[in-house]
Coordinates of C-alpha atoms in Angstrom, one line a residue:
Chain A
X54 CA -40.0 30.0 -35.4
X55 CA -38.3 28.5 -37.2
X56 CA -39.5 25.2 -38.9
X57 CA -36.5 23.5 -40.7
X58 CA -35.6 20.2 -39.3
X59 CA -32.4 19.8 -36.8
X60 CA -30.7 17.2 -36.4
X61 CA -29.0 17.1 -33.0
X62 CA -25.8 15.0 -32.5
X63 CA -24.8 13.7 -28.7
X64 CA -20.9 12.9 -27.9
X65 CA -19.8 12.0 -24.5
X66 CA -16.3 13.8 -24.2
X67 CA -16.5 12.8 -20.2
X68 CA -18.7 10.4 -18.0
X69 CA -20.8 7.6 -20.1
X70 CA -24.2 8.2 -21.0
X71 CA -27.1 6.6 -19.5
X72 CA -28.9 4.8 -21.5
X73 CA -31.9 5.5 -19.1
X74 CA -31.3 9.4 -19.4
X75 CA -31.2 8.9 -23.6
X76 CA -34.2 7.2 -24.0
X77 CA -36.5 9.9 -21.7
X78 CA -34.8 12.1 -24.5
X79 CA -36.2 10.9 -26.7
X80 CA -39.3 10.4 -25.7
X81 CA -39.8 13.9 -24.5
X82 CA -38.3 15.4 -27.9
X83 CA -40.5 13.1 -30.0
X84 CA -43.7 14.4 -27.8
X85 CA -42.4 17.9 -28.1
X86 CA -41.5 17.8 -32.3
X87 CA -43.7 16.3 -34.7
X88 CA -43.3 14.9 -38.1
X89 CA -39.3 14.8 -38.1
X90 CA -38.6 18.4 -37.0
X91 CA -36.0 17.2 -34.7
X92 CA -33.5 14.4 -35.2
X93 CA -31.3 13.6 -31.4
X94 CA -28.7 11.3 -33.3
X95 CA -26.6 9.4 -30.1
X96 CA -22.9 8.4 -30.9
X97 CA -22.8 5.2 -30.0
X98 CA -19.4 6.3 -28.1
X99 CA -22.1 7.6 -25.4
X100 CA -22.1 4.3 -24.7
X101 CA -18.5 3.2 -23.8
X102 CA -16.8 2.7 -20.8
X103 CA -13.3 3.1 -20.2
X104 CA -12.6 3.1 -16.3
X105 CA -14.0 6.4 -15.5
X106 CA -14.3 7.6 -18.7
X107 CA -17.0 7.6 -21.6
X108 CA -14.3 5.6 -23.8
X109 CA -10.9 6.3 -24.0
X110 CA -9.4 9.4 -25.2
X111 CA -8.5 8.5 -28.5
X112 CA -12.8 7.5 -28.1
X113 CA -13.4 10.6 -27.2
X114 CA -12.0 12.3 -29.2
X115 CA -12.6 11.2 -32.3
X116 CA -16.0 10.9 -31.8
X117 CA -16.5 14.6 -30.9
X118 CA -15.0 15.2 -34.0
X119 CA -16.9 12.9 -36.4
X120 CA -20.2 14.9 -34.7
X121 CA -18.7 18.0 -34.9
X122 CA -17.3 18.1 -38.3
X123 CA -20.4 16.4 -39.9
X124 CA -22.2 19.1 -42.0
X125 CA -25.6 17.3 -41.8
X126 CA -24.9 18.2 -37.8
X127 CA -27.3 21.2 -36.7
X128 CA -26.0 21.2 -32.9
X129 CA -23.8 18.8 -30.7
X130 CA -25.5 18.1 -27.7
X131 CA -23.2 17.1 -24.3
X132 CA -24.3 14.1 -23.1
X133 CA -23.1 14.8 -19.4
X134 CA -20.3 16.0 -17.4
X135 CA -18.0 14.1 -14.7
X136 CA -14.5 14.7 -15.5
X137 CA -12.9 14.0 -18.8
X138 CA -12.9 17.4 -21.9
X139 CA -9.9 18.4 -20.6
X140 CA -8.1 15.6 -22.1
X141 CA -9.2 15.6 -24.9
X142 CA -8.7 19.6 -25.9
X143 CA -5.2 18.7 -27.2
X144 CA -6.2 15.6 -29.6
X145 CA -9.3 17.6 -31.1
X146 CA -9.0 21.9 -31.5
X147 CA -6.4 21.6 -34.5
X148 CA -8.6 19.1 -36.3
X149 CA -12.2 20.8 -36.1
X150 CA -13.5 21.6 -39.6
X151 CA -15.4 24.6 -41.3
X152 CA -18.7 22.9 -39.9
X153 CA -17.4 22.3 -36.9
X154 CA -17.2 26.3 -36.3
X155 CA -20.9 26.9 -37.6
X156 CA -23.1 24.7 -35.8
X157 CA -24.4 25.3 -31.6
X158 CA -23.5 23.1 -29.1
X159 CA -24.6 22.9 -25.7
X160 CA -23.5 21.8 -22.2
X161 CA -22.1 22.5 -18.2
X162 CA -19.6 21.0 -15.6
X163 CA -17.2 19.4 -17.2
X164 CA -17.6 20.4 -20.3
X165 CA -16.8 23.6 -19.6
X166 CA -13.4 22.8 -20.4
X167 CA -14.6 22.3 -24.0
X168 CA -16.4 25.6 -24.6
X169 CA -14.2 27.1 -22.8
X170 CA -11.6 26.4 -25.5
X171 CA -13.3 26.3 -28.6
X172 CA -14.4 30.2 -27.6
X173 CA -11.0 31.3 -27.6
X174 CA -11.0 29.1 -31.0
X175 CA -14.0 32.2 -32.0
X176 CA -17.1 29.6 -32.0
X177 CA -19.6 31.6 -32.0
X178 CA -22.6 29.4 -31.2
X179 CA -21.3 27.7 -27.9
X180 CA -24.2 28.2 -24.4
X181 CA -23.8 26.9 -21.0
X182 CA -27.3 24.4 -20.8
X183 CA -28.8 21.4 -19.4
X184 CA -27.2 18.1 -20.8
X185 CA -29.1 15.2 -21.8
X186 CA -27.9 13.5 -18.6
X187 CA -29.9 15.9 -16.4
X188 CA -33.2 13.6 -17.9
X189 CA -32.3 11.7 -15.0
X190 CA -32.8 14.1 -12.2
X191 CA -35.8 14.5 -10.3
X192 CA -38.0 17.0 -12.4
X193 CA -35.2 16.6 -15.6
X194 CA -38.1 17.2 -17.8
X195 CA -37.7 20.4 -17.6
X196 CA -34.3 21.0 -18.1
X197 CA -34.7 18.7 -21.6
X198 CA -37.5 21.0 -22.8
X199 CA -35.3 23.7 -21.8
X200 CA -32.4 23.0 -23.6
X201 CA -34.3 21.6 -26.7
X202 CA -37.1 24.6 -26.7
X203 CA -33.2 26.8 -27.0
X204 CA -31.2 25.0 -29.4
X205 CA -34.6 23.7 -31.6
X206 CA -36.4 27.3 -31.3
X207 CA -33.9 29.9 -29.6
X208 CA -36.8 30.1 -27.1
X209 CA -35.8 33.0 -25.1
X210 CA -37.7 31.8 -22.0
X211 CA -35.0 29.5 -21.4
X212 CA -31.9 31.8 -21.2
X213 CA -30.8 33.1 -17.7
X214 CA -33.1 35.8 -16.8
X215 CA -30.3 38.5 -16.6
X216 CA -28.7 38.2 -20.3
X217 CA -29.3 41.5 -21.6
X218 CA -28.8 42.4 -25.6
X219 CA -25.7 43.7 -25.7
X220 CA -23.9 42.5 -22.8
X221 CA -21.7 40.0 -23.5
X222 CA -21.8 36.7 -21.1
X223 CA -20.6 33.1 -20.4
X224 CA -21.1 30.9 -18.0
X225 CA -18.4 28.2 -16.3
X226 CA -18.3 25.7 -13.1
X227 CA -15.9 27.5 -10.8
X228 CA -13.3 24.6 -10.6
X229 CA -13.5 23.9 -14.6
X230 CA -12.8 27.8 -15.6
X231 CA -10.1 28.1 -12.8
X232 CA -8.0 24.3 -14.4
X233 CA -8.2 26.0 -17.4
X234 CA -6.5 29.0 -16.8
X235 CA -2.4 29.6 -18.2
X236 CA -3.3 27.2 -20.5
X237 CA -3.8 27.4 -24.5
X238 CA -7.4 26.4 -23.8
X239 CA -8.2 29.4 -21.7
X240 CA -10.6 31.8 -22.9
X241 CA -10.8 35.5 -23.6
X242 CA -13.5 36.8 -21.1
X243 CA -13.4 40.6 -21.4
X244 CA -16.1 42.8 -21.2
X245 CA -18.7 39.1 -20.7
X246 CA -21.0 38.6 -17.5
X247 CA -19.5 36.1 -16.0
X248 CA -21.5 33.6 -14.6
X249 CA -20.3 30.8 -12.2
X250 CA -21.5 28.4 -10.4
X251 CA -20.4 24.9 -8.5
X252 CA -21.6 21.7 -6.6
X253 CA -20.4 18.9 -4.3
X254 CA -16.8 21.2 -3.0
X255 CA -16.3 22.3 0.3
X256 CA -15.8 26.2 0.4
X257 CA -12.7 25.9 0.9
X258 CA -11.9 25.0 -2.4
X259 CA -14.5 27.6 -3.4
X260 CA -12.4 29.7 -2.1
X261 CA -9.0 28.5 -3.6
X262 CA -10.6 28.3 -7.1
X263 CA -12.8 32.1 -6.8
X264 CA -8.6 33.3 -5.5
X265 CA -7.1 32.0 -9.4
X266 CA -10.2 33.3 -10.6
X267 CA -10.7 36.7 -9.6
X268 CA -6.2 37.3 -9.6
X269 CA -6.4 36.5 -12.9
X270 CA -5.0 39.7 -15.4
X271 CA -7.4 38.3 -18.1
X272 CA -10.5 37.2 -15.9
X273 CA -9.9 41.0 -13.7
X274 CA -10.9 42.2 -17.1
X275 CA -14.2 41.1 -17.0
X276 CA -17.8 43.2 -16.9
X277 CA -18.9 41.1 -13.3
X278 CA -19.2 38.2 -12.2
X279 CA -22.7 36.4 -11.4
X280 CA -22.7 33.9 -8.9
X281 CA -25.4 30.3 -9.4
X282 CA -26.1 27.7 -7.2
X283 CA -23.2 26.2 -5.8
X284 CA -25.1 23.2 -4.2
X285 CA -24.1 19.9 -2.5
X286 CA -21.3 21.7 -0.3
X287 CA -19.2 19.2 1.2
X288 CA -18.8 20.0 4.9
X289 CA -15.3 21.9 5.5
X290 CA -13.0 20.7 8.6
X291 CA -12.9 23.4 10.1
X292 CA -16.1 25.1 9.4
X293 CA -15.3 28.4 7.1
X294 CA -17.9 30.0 8.5
X295 CA -18.2 32.0 5.4
X296 CA -21.1 31.6 2.4
X297 CA -20.3 31.3 -1.3
X298 CA -21.7 34.8 -1.6
X299 CA -19.0 36.3 1.3
X300 CA -17.1 34.5 -1.0
X301 CA -17.6 35.9 -3.9
X302 CA -18.0 39.2 -2.7
X303 CA -15.0 39.5 -0.9
X304 CA -13.1 38.1 -4.3
X305 CA -14.8 40.7 -6.2
X306 CA -13.7 43.8 -3.5
X307 CA -10.5 42.6 -3.8
X308 CA -10.0 42.0 -7.5
X309 CA -12.0 45.7 -8.2
X310 CA -14.6 43.2 -10.2
X311 CA -18.3 44.5 -9.7
X312 CA -20.6 41.5 -8.2
X313 CA -24.1 41.5 -9.9
X314 CA -25.9 39.4 -8.1
X315 CA -26.9 35.7 -8.1
X316 CA -27.0 33.5 -11.6
X317 CA -30.1 31.4 -12.2
X318 CA -27.3 28.8 -13.4
X319 CA -26.4 25.5 -11.2
X320 CA -26.2 21.8 -10.9
X321 CA -29.8 21.4 -10.8
X322 CA -32.8 21.2 -12.8
X323 CA -33.5 25.0 -13.0
X324 CA -30.1 25.4 -14.5
X325 CA -31.0 28.2 -17.7
X326 CA -29.2 28.5 -21.1
X327 CA -26.7 30.9 -21.2
X328 CA -24.9 31.7 -25.1
X329 CA -21.3 32.5 -24.6
X330 CA -20.3 36.1 -26.4
Chain B
X13 CA 29.8 24.0 10.4
X14 CA 28.8 26.9 11.3
X15 CA 28.0 27.7 14.9
X16 CA 26.6 31.3 14.6
X17 CA 22.9 31.5 16.7
X18 CA 20.5 31.6 14.4
X19 CA 16.6 32.8 15.1
X20 CA 14.0 30.8 13.6
X21 CA 10.8 32.8 13.3
X22 CA 7.5 30.5 13.1
X23 CA 4.2 32.0 11.7
X24 CA 0.7 31.0 10.1
X25 CA -0.4 31.9 6.8
X26 CA -2.9 29.0 6.5
X27 CA -4.1 27.2 9.7
X28 CA -4.1 27.2 13.1
X29 CA -0.8 25.4 15.1
X30 CA -1.5 23.0 17.6
X31 CA 0.4 23.9 20.9
X32 CA 1.1 20.6 21.3
X33 CA 3.7 20.8 18.5
X34 CA 5.8 23.7 18.8
X35 CA 6.6 22.0 22.5
X36 CA 7.6 19.3 20.9
X37 CA 9.8 21.7 18.5
X38 CA 11.2 23.3 21.7
X39 CA 11.7 20.4 22.8
X40 CA 14.2 18.6 20.4
X41 CA 15.8 22.1 19.5
X42 CA 16.4 22.3 23.2
X43 CA 17.9 18.5 23.1
X44 CA 19.8 19.2 19.6
X45 CA 21.3 22.7 19.2
X46 CA 22.8 23.6 22.7
X47 CA 24.2 26.9 24.1
X48 CA 21.3 29.0 23.0
X49 CA 22.2 27.9 19.3
X50 CA 18.6 27.9 18.4
X51 CA 15.8 30.2 18.6
X52 CA 12.6 29.2 17.7
X53 CA 10.4 32.5 18.6
X54 CA 6.3 31.3 17.6
X55 CA 4.8 34.3 16.7
X56 CA 1.3 34.6 19.2
X57 CA -0.8 35.1 16.0
X58 CA 0.1 30.8 15.0
X59 CA -2.4 30.1 18.0
X60 CA -5.5 32.6 16.7
X61 CA -8.1 31.7 15.4
X62 CA -11.3 33.0 12.7
X63 CA -13.1 30.2 11.5
X64 CA -11.0 28.0 8.8
X65 CA -7.9 30.4 9.4
X66 CA -4.9 31.1 11.9
X67 CA -6.6 34.6 12.8
X68 CA -8.0 37.3 9.6
X69 CA -6.1 37.6 6.5
X70 CA -5.2 40.6 8.1
X71 CA -3.2 39.6 11.1
X72 CA -2.4 36.7 9.6
X73 CA -0.3 39.0 6.8
X74 CA 0.8 40.8 9.4
X75 CA 2.7 38.8 11.2
X76 CA 4.2 37.0 7.8
X77 CA 6.0 40.7 7.3
X78 CA 6.3 41.4 11.1
X79 CA 8.7 38.2 10.9
X80 CA 9.5 38.6 7.2
X81 CA 11.0 42.1 7.4
X82 CA 12.6 41.6 11.1
X83 CA 16.5 41.5 10.2
X84 CA 17.4 40.0 13.6
X85 CA 15.4 37.0 12.4
X86 CA 17.1 34.2 10.2
X87 CA 14.8 32.0 9.2
X88 CA 10.9 31.8 8.6
X89 CA 9.8 28.2 9.2
X90 CA 5.9 28.1 8.5
X91 CA 3.7 26.5 11.3
X92 CA 1.4 24.5 9.0
X93 CA -0.7 23.6 6.1
X94 CA -4.1 22.8 5.8
X95 CA -5.4 26.5 3.5
X96 CA -5.3 29.7 3.7
X97 CA -1.4 31.1 2.3
X98 CA -3.0 32.5 -1.1
X99 CA -5.4 34.7 0.8
X100 CA -2.8 36.9 1.8
X101 CA -0.1 36.7 -1.3
X102 CA -1.6 40.6 -2.3
X103 CA -1.4 42.2 0.6
X104 CA 1.9 41.0 1.4
X105 CA 4.2 40.7 -1.9
X106 CA 4.1 45.1 -1.9
X107 CA 5.2 45.8 1.4
X108 CA 8.5 42.5 1.4
X109 CA 11.8 44.6 3.0
X110 CA 15.0 44.3 2.1
X111 CA 15.6 41.7 5.0
X112 CA 13.0 39.3 3.8
X113 CA 15.0 39.0 0.4
X114 CA 18.1 38.0 3.1
X115 CA 16.4 34.8 4.8
X116 CA 16.0 31.0 4.7
X117 CA 12.0 30.2 4.1
X118 CA 10.4 26.5 4.8
X119 CA 7.4 24.8 4.6
X120 CA 5.1 22.5 2.5
X121 CA 1.6 22.3 1.2
X122 CA -0.5 24.8 1.0
X123 CA 2.7 27.6 1.9
X124 CA 3.5 26.4 -1.5
X125 CA 1.9 29.6 -3.0
X126 CA 3.2 31.9 -1.0
X127 CA 7.3 30.2 -1.8
X128 CA 6.1 30.1 -5.6
X129 CA 5.3 34.1 -4.8
X130 CA 8.6 34.8 -3.4
X131 CA 10.1 32.7 -5.8
X132 CA 8.8 34.6 -8.8
X133 CA 9.5 38.3 -6.4
X134 CA 13.3 36.9 -7.0
X135 CA 13.8 34.9 -3.2
X136 CA 16.8 33.3 -3.2
X137 CA 16.4 31.2 -0.2
X138 CA 13.3 29.1 0.0
X139 CA 13.0 25.7 0.0
X140 CA 9.9 22.9 0.8
X141 CA 10.2 21.0 3.1
X142 CA 8.6 19.6 7.3
X143 CA 6.6 22.2 9.3
X144 CA 5.9 23.1 13.1
X145 CA 3.0 20.4 12.5
X146 CA 4.7 17.9 11.7
X147 CA 6.1 17.0 14.7
X148 CA 2.0 15.8 15.4
X149 CA 2.7 13.0 13.1
X150 CA 3.0 9.4 14.2
X151 CA 7.5 9.3 13.4
X152 CA 7.4 13.2 13.4
X153 CA 10.2 13.8 15.6
X154 CA 12.7 13.0 12.4
X155 CA 10.6 15.2 10.1
X156 CA 11.8 18.0 12.8
X157 CA 15.6 17.2 13.2
X158 CA 15.2 17.0 9.6
X159 CA 13.6 20.6 8.7
X160 CA 16.3 22.2 11.3
X161 CA 19.4 20.4 10.8
X162 CA 18.6 21.7 6.7
X163 CA 17.6 25.0 8.9
X164 CA 20.9 25.2 11.0
X165 CA 23.9 23.6 9.4
X166 CA 21.9 23.3 5.8
X167 CA 22.6 19.8 5.9
X168 CA 22.9 17.6 3.3
X169 CA 20.9 14.4 4.5
X170 CA 18.4 16.6 4.6
X171 CA 18.4 16.7 1.2
X172 CA 16.0 15.7 -1.8
X173 CA 18.6 12.9 -2.6
X174 CA 18.1 13.4 -6.8
X175 CA 19.1 16.5 -5.8
X176 CA 22.1 17.5 -7.8
X177 CA 24.6 20.3 -8.4
X178 CA 23.9 22.9 -11.1
X179 CA 20.3 21.0 -11.2
X180 CA 17.9 23.6 -10.2
X181 CA 14.8 22.6 -9.1
X182 CA 11.5 23.1 -7.4
X183 CA 9.0 21.2 -5.2
X184 CA 5.0 22.0 -4.9
X185 CA 1.5 20.2 -4.2
X186 CA 0.2 19.6 -7.2
X187 CA -2.9 21.0 -6.4
X188 CA -1.6 24.2 -4.6
X189 CA 1.0 25.2 -7.9
X190 CA -2.2 24.7 -10.5
X191 CA -4.1 26.8 -8.4
X192 CA -0.9 29.6 -9.1
X193 CA -1.3 29.5 -12.7
X194 CA -2.2 32.5 -14.7
X195 CA -2.1 35.0 -11.3
X196 CA 0.3 37.3 -10.6
X197 CA 2.3 35.0 -8.0
X198 CA 3.1 31.6 -10.6
X199 CA 6.4 31.0 -10.1
X200 CA 9.0 30.8 -13.0
X201 CA 10.5 27.3 -13.0
X202 CA 12.3 27.2 -16.6
X203 CA 15.1 24.7 -16.4
X204 CA 14.1 23.4 -13.2
X205 CA 13.4 19.8 -12.0
X206 CA 10.1 20.3 -10.7
X207 CA 9.4 17.8 -8.1
X208 CA 5.1 16.8 -7.3
X209 CA 3.2 15.4 -4.7
X210 CA -0.1 15.0 -3.2
X211 CA -2.7 14.1 -0.8
X212 CA -6.8 13.5 0.3
X213 CA -7.4 14.1 -3.3
X214 CA -9.7 11.5 -5.7
X215 CA -7.5 10.7 -8.8
X216 CA -9.5 12.2 -11.3
X217 CA -8.8 15.6 -9.8
X218 CA -4.6 14.8 -9.4
X219 CA -5.1 14.1 -13.1
X220 CA -7.1 17.7 -14.1
X221 CA -4.2 19.5 -12.0
X222 CA -1.1 17.2 -13.9
X223 CA -3.1 18.8 -17.4
X224 CA -3.1 22.4 -16.1
X225 CA 0.1 22.0 -15.3
X226 CA 1.8 20.0 -18.4
X227 CA -0.5 22.4 -20.4
X228 CA 1.1 25.5 -19.2
X229 CA 3.6 26.6 -21.9
X230 CA 5.8 27.8 -19.1
X231 CA 5.7 24.8 -17.6
X232 CA 6.7 22.9 -20.3
X233 CA 9.9 24.9 -20.3
X234 CA 10.9 22.4 -16.9
X235 CA 14.1 20.2 -17.3
X236 CA 11.2 17.6 -16.5
X237 CA 9.1 16.3 -13.9
X238 CA 9.7 14.1 -10.2
X239 CA 6.7 12.8 -8.9
X240 CA 6.6 12.4 -5.0
X241 CA 4.2 10.7 -3.3
X242 CA 0.9 10.6 -3.6
X243 CA -0.9 9.1 -0.4
X244 CA -4.4 9.4 1.2
X245 CA -6.3 9.2 -2.9
X246 CA -9.7 9.9 -2.1
X247 CA -11.5 6.6 -4.0
X248 CA -12.8 7.5 -7.5
X249 CA -16.4 6.7 -8.6
X250 CA -15.7 4.7 -10.9
X251 CA -12.5 4.0 -10.1
X252 CA -9.9 5.9 -12.0
X253 CA -8.0 2.5 -13.0
X254 CA -4.6 4.7 -13.6
X255 CA -2.0 4.8 -11.2
X256 CA -0.3 8.3 -9.8
X257 CA 3.1 7.3 -11.8
X258 CA 1.0 5.9 -15.2
X259 CA -0.9 9.5 -14.7
X260 CA 2.2 11.1 -14.9
X261 CA 3.6 9.4 -17.4
X262 CA 1.1 9.9 -19.7
X263 CA 0.9 14.1 -18.8
X264 CA 4.6 13.9 -19.0
X265 CA 4.3 12.2 -22.5
X266 CA 1.6 14.4 -24.5
X267 CA 3.7 17.4 -22.9
X268 CA 6.9 16.9 -24.6
X269 CA 8.0 16.8 -20.3
X270 CA 10.6 14.3 -19.6
X271 CA 9.6 12.6 -16.5
X272 CA 12.8 11.7 -14.4
X273 CA 11.0 9.2 -11.3
X274 CA 9.7 9.5 -8.2
X275 CA 11.0 12.0 -5.1
X276 CA 11.1 11.1 -2.0
X277 CA 9.0 14.4 -0.9
X278 CA 5.6 13.9 0.3
X279 CA 2.7 14.5 3.3
X280 CA 4.5 11.9 5.5
X281 CA 7.4 12.1 8.1
X282 CA 9.5 10.8 5.6
X283 CA 9.0 14.1 3.4
X284 CA 12.7 15.6 1.9
X285 CA 13.7 19.3 1.6
X286 CA 13.6 20.7 -1.7
X287 CA 15.4 24.1 -2.0
X288 CA 14.6 26.4 -4.9
X289 CA 16.5 26.9 -7.5

């Protein structure tokens, strides 16, 4: 086990962090890792507010670049999702320094925009997994411990259980991956097991996003798809009749992409870590 | 004025048509065009029901192909939007006969999936404009008359007023165009004035779809963008602060796409006709 001290920088490229979540994460880290082993540095940008966002685009881009390009920081842990990461992509991608490539990035949901764009740039230490704000969920302590155990010790117990050595993988929120397609930030997922999850969407939107994802010629080169949890589904009028699994198997059949079953990821405290690649 | 009889075929690639809308449209057509000048043939598929859709994918694809490939039909007028057109694209595109290329197609909203895909196939007589179901809106008779006046007589008064001779144009629902990007059905809009409209979305989704649209390298080759009406906006939590015009001008500025101002299109009875090309 790596006993080097690790410095984790927290930034919020999307929505504002609740200070109570940060406090809870500090407490969990202090209890779990003694002797100054883990330092969590919450960037003040996380608490800015500009309408929908944790500060305006300039502030969010600057904070991300500051932390990503800081050689003393080992890992960037995203504060929370919501919406906003895609708005800073064009501003940050050209300014990433070599120190940014070396470090680890952990997040999910809206942060898939940034993870996807960094993956396309060849970043090798990206992962889908719990964020700081998950501390606020009921039972969220488990999610925080899981994220930290992976960031600090690469604990295999944190990993999505179907991950297999030698098999590339990546995980995305369905809506977020769909919104990257056709843009210069679209990741190359050839040969990957693509794990997908969704939250707070009606079924017809999930269906439409999966049309876009599975119709995309490059996505058709994935090894296969696994479906995480689709939670808090918004009622469809008229009823969509089909379930999330029926929808994904339908699109996989049409597109010739193998469907490998469920993935243990989603917008909940059970959300497991999926390293990209 | 062309005094030839015209046969209009109505199909429903998305949701089910309300029979009352069809009756109203028949009445308007009978009153406006005498002597058998206009025949409106509502395909029985329009009244099928399969969960969310006007019949299952097979039934909707078959009805569309039957009418599109029928040399006796002059125009395909789409019954209504909702969701579903994208689900039949892969089934219908390879089976379009020469008779399909010759005729006119009119619709908007979800039907943008089909119009975009047909445009990519080189179809020359496609237009954004009112559908049969618009008869059910308050004041919807005006929308129906406008659609018919364009289908039957190519009445210039039906057209979106900023359209100019020699300047290509196309119109799409924002969400629908975004969902085509990266797929084999994505239209080539190089040099076009791209008119966009939206309905029933929160501002953050409009912003995200415009990120995708304006980040797309091919879309950056449009002549410029005009914004139609964004109606029935779903409240954003937290408030998005920016208006629809502020959002589009922001993305146009970032992407270097000229913003040409408003377009007279939207999910309402004022929706004007925008022929593609």
